XYZ file of C-alpha atoms in Angstrom:
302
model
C 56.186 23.663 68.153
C 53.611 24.046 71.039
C 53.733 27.679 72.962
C 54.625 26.696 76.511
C 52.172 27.461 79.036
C 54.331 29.883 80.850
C 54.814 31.956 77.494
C 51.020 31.706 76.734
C 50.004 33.268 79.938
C 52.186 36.392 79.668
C 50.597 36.696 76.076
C 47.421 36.985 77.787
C 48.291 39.171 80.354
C 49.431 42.142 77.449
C 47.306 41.037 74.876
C 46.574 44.641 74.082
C 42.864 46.686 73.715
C 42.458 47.717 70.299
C 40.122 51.182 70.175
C 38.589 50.716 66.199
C 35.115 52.772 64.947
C 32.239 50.893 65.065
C 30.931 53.199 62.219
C 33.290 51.570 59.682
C 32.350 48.102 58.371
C 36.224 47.805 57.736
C 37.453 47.565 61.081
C 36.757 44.010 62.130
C 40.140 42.403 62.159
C 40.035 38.421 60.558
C 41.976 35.575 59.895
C 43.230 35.324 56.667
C 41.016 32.265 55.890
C 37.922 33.876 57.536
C 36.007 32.549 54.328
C 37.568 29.016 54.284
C 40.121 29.505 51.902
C 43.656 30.724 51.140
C 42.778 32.887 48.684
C 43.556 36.268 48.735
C 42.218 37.360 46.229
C 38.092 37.343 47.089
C 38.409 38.779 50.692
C 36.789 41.732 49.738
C 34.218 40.090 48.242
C 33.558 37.200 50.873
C 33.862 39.817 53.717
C 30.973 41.492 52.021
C 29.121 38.299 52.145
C 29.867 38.175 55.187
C 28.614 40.901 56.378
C 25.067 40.329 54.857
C 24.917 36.773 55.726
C 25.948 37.491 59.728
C 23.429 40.728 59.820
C 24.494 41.707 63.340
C 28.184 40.806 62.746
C 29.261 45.055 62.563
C 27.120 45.522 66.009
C 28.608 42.201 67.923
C 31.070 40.577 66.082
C 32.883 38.946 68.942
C 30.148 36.830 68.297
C 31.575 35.570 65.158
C 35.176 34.356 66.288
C 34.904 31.313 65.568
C 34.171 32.060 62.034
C 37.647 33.914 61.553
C 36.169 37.210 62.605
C 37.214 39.380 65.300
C 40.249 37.164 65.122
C 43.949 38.509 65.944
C 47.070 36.821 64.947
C 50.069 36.872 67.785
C 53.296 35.221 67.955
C 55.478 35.261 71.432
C 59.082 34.259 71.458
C 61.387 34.124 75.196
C 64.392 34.489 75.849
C 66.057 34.132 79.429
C 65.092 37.395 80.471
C 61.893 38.628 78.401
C 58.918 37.451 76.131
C 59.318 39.431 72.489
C 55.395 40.010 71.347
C 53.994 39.583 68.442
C 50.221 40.972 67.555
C 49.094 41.564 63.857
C 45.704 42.565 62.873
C 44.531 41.262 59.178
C 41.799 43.073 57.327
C 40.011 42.262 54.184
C 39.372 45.570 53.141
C 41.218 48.907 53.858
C 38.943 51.480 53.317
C 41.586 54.033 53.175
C 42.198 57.278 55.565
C 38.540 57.487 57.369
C 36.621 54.988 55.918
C 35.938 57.207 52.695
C 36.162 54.437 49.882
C 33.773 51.283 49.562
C 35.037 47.732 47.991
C 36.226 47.976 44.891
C 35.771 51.630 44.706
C 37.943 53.221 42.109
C 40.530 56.165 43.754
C 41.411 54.320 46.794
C 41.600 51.764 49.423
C 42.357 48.389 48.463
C 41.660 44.508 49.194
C 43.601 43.346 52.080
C 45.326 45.177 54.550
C 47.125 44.616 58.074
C 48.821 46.578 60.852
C 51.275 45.056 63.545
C 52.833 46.019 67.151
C 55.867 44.502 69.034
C 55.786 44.585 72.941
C 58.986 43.692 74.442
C 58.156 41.936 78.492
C 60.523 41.358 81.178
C 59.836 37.954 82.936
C 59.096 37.367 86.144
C 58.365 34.365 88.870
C 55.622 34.478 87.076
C 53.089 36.063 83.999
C 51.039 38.248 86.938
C 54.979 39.221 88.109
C 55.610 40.302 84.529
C 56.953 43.946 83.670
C 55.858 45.586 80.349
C 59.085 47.634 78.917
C 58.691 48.955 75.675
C 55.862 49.077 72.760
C 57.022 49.008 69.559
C 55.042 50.868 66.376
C 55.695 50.595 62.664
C 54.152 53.285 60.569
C 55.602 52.613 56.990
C 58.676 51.472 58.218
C 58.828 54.776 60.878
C 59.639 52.823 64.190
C 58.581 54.353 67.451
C 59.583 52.831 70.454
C 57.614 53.829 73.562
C 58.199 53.666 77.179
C 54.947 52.093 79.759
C 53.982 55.360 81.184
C 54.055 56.682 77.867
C 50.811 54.522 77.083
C 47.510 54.367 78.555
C 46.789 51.289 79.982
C 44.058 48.880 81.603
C 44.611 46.202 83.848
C 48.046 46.178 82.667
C 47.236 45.880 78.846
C 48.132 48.527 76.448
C 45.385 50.622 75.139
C 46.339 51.335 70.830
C 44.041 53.625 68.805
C 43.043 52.128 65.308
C 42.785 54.649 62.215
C 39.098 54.455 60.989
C 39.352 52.658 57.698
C 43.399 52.544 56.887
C 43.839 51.054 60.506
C 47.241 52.849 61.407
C 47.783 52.197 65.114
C 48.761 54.540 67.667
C 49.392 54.686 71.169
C 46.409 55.853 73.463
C 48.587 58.515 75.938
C 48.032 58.758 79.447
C 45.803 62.112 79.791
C 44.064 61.034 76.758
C 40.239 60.539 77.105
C 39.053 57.561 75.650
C 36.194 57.444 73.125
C 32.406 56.741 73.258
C 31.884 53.408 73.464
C 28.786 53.432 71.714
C 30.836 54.906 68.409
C 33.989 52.365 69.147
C 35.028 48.792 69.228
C 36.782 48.006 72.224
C 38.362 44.639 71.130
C 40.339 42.880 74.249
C 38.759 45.422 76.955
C 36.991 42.946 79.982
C 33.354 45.176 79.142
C 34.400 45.289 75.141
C 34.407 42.386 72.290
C 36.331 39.724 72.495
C 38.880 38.416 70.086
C 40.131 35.591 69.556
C 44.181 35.353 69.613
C 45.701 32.581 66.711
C 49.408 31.940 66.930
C 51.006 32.862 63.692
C 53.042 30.113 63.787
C 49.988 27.569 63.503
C 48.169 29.217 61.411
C 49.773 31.714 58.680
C 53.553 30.660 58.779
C 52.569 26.936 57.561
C 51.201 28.791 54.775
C 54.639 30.792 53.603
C 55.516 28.654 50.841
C 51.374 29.077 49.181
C 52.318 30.852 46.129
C 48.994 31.535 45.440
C 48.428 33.605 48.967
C 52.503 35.026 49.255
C 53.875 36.371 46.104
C 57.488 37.928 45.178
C 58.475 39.543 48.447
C 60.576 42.646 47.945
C 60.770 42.938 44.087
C 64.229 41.696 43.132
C 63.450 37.964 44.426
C 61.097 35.179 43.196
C 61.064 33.731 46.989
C 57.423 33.461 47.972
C 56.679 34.125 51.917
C 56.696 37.785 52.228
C 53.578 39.723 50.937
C 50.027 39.232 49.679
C 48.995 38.546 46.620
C 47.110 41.032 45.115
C 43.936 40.605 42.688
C 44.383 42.198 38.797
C 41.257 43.777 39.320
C 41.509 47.012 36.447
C 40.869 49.294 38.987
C 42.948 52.430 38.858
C 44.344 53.911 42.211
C 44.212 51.002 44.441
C 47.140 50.745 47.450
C 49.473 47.686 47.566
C 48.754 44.598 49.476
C 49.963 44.317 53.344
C 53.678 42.654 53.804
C 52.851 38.803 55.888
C 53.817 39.565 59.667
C 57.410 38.191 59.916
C 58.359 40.550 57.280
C 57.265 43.585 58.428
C 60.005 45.464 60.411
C 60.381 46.914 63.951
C 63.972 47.679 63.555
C 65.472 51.094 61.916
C 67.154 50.116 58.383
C 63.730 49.437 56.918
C 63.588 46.430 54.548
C 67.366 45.521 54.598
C 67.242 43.990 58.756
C 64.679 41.487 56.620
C 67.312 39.653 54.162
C 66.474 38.024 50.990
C 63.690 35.746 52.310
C 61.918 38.489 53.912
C 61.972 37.520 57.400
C 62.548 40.457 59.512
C 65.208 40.325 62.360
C 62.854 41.750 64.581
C 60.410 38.948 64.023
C 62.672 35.651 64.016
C 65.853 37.298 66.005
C 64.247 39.819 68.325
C 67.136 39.284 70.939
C 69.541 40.847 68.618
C 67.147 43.541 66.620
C 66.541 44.985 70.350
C 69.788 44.868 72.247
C 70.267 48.530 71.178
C 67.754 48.989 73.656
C 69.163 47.485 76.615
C 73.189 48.487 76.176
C 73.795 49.437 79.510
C 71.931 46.619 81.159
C 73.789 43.855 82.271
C 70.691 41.308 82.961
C 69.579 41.427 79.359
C 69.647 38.047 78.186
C 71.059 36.827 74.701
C 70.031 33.365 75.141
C 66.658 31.830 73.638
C 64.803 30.109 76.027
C 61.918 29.676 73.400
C 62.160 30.578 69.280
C 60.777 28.217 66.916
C 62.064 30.734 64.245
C 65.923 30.891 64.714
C 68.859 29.757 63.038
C 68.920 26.035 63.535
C 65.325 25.296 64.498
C 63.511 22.831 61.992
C 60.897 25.274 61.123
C 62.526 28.091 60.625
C 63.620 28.308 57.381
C 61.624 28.896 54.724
């Protein structure tokens, strides 16, 4: 189901900045496939390769995007009244809290890793009319909802602070001064790197059903869909694998707004997992004008 244009611009418009060190050969977000493949499994590995076969790739790796690298997956569904956001960052390696463990380094870290933001829009006449109204963070299922002038911003985009090597994201705040550029990615910024946005639904959600890249979901189900599989390596003291992006939450209840199947309310029903947020406004719209994820829609289910 193609994005409409109208959609498409407002994802560019607030397609945020991502701050990430430049010091840490982790922080390069990627498509899942960046090495041709749906394996999960090798990314460690084949992101190493990568990085010796592409010898500038850690200085300028917006040259690399079309090579899954400094790639960023999105998803934007509208309904009357706003565009629900979507942006989910995929990394072959986390290299746990700053950067301190290599791949495959016993103690910590792990293969695979992701972090994810929700922006909620109100629509306009058109994407440049467009009103940015809250930013949504998830922090191990600890859901901050933030207000625009609660958020540095530039040219209209939020600015969100990536955690050297475990890639937590945070908001940048207004009187915060922003780093050396010289010591920091700026992915998205108009004098930063480039990125290259691919629409979840394209890309990862035709792959739910890949056993061999989704595995059980929450533990108590054999449906596939929900997180990464992970690689029985041996090695002791390794993290989990990152949850697939329409199953990690926005939404306070944790893991029960996602149901059996392990797609999160927030993701595939943001109209009703936000209307807690708009009680007392009588515009808010509870009619989809665009969700290729609801009830009813042929790709939906799983």
């Amino acid at each position: 189901m193609p994005l409409p244009k109208r959609i498409n611009d407002t994802v560019h418009r607030f397609s945020p900045i991502f701050l990430a060190d430049r010091r840490c050969n982790a922080n390069i977000p990627t498509a899942v496939d960046f090495d041709n493949d749906w394996n999960p499994t090798n990314n460690e590995t084949n992101y190493e390769l990568a990085i010796k076969t592409y010898q500038n790739l850690i200085d300028k790796p917006a040259q690399y995007r079309s090579k899954g690298l400094a790639n960023i997956y999105y998803e934007a569904i509208a309904s009357k009244t706003h565009v629900y956001l979507t942006f989910y960052l995929f990394y072959p390696h986390d290299a746990g809290d700053n950067c301190a463990f290599g791949i495959k380094q016993p103690g910590g870290g792990h293969q695979n890793d992701a972090s994810s933001m929700m922006l909620i829009v109100r629509k306009g006449k058109s994407a440049e009319d467009d009103k940015l109204e809250h930013v949504i963070m998830s922090d191990h299922e600890q859901i901050s909802v933030l207000l625009p002038e609660e958020i540095k911003t530039a040219d209209g985009k939020p600015i969100i602070s990536i955690s050297s090597g475990n890639h937590t994201m945070e908001a940048v705040k207004p009187e915060s001064q922003l780093p050396a550029r010289e010591d920091n990615y700026y992915f998205g910024d108009k004098l930063g790197e480039k990125y290259s946005l691919v629409r979840i639904f394209d890309s990862l959600w035709k792959q739910r059903n890949n056993s061999k890249l989704f595995c059980t979901n929450l533990g108590f189900t054999e449906i596939t869909g929900a997180r990464f599989c992970q690689a029985d390596d041996g090695i002791k003291g390794r993290g989990t694998p990152p949850w697939a992006p329409w199953a990690r939450t926005f939404v306070e209840g944790g893991r029960l707004s996602c149901g059996f199947a392990g797609k999160c309310l927030s993701f595939s029903d943001p109209i009703n997992a936000f209307k807690h947020l708009y009680q007392n406004d009588g515009t808010y719209s509870t009619e989809y004008d665009f969700n290729p994820y609801s009830i009813g829609s042929s790709s939906s289910s799983f």
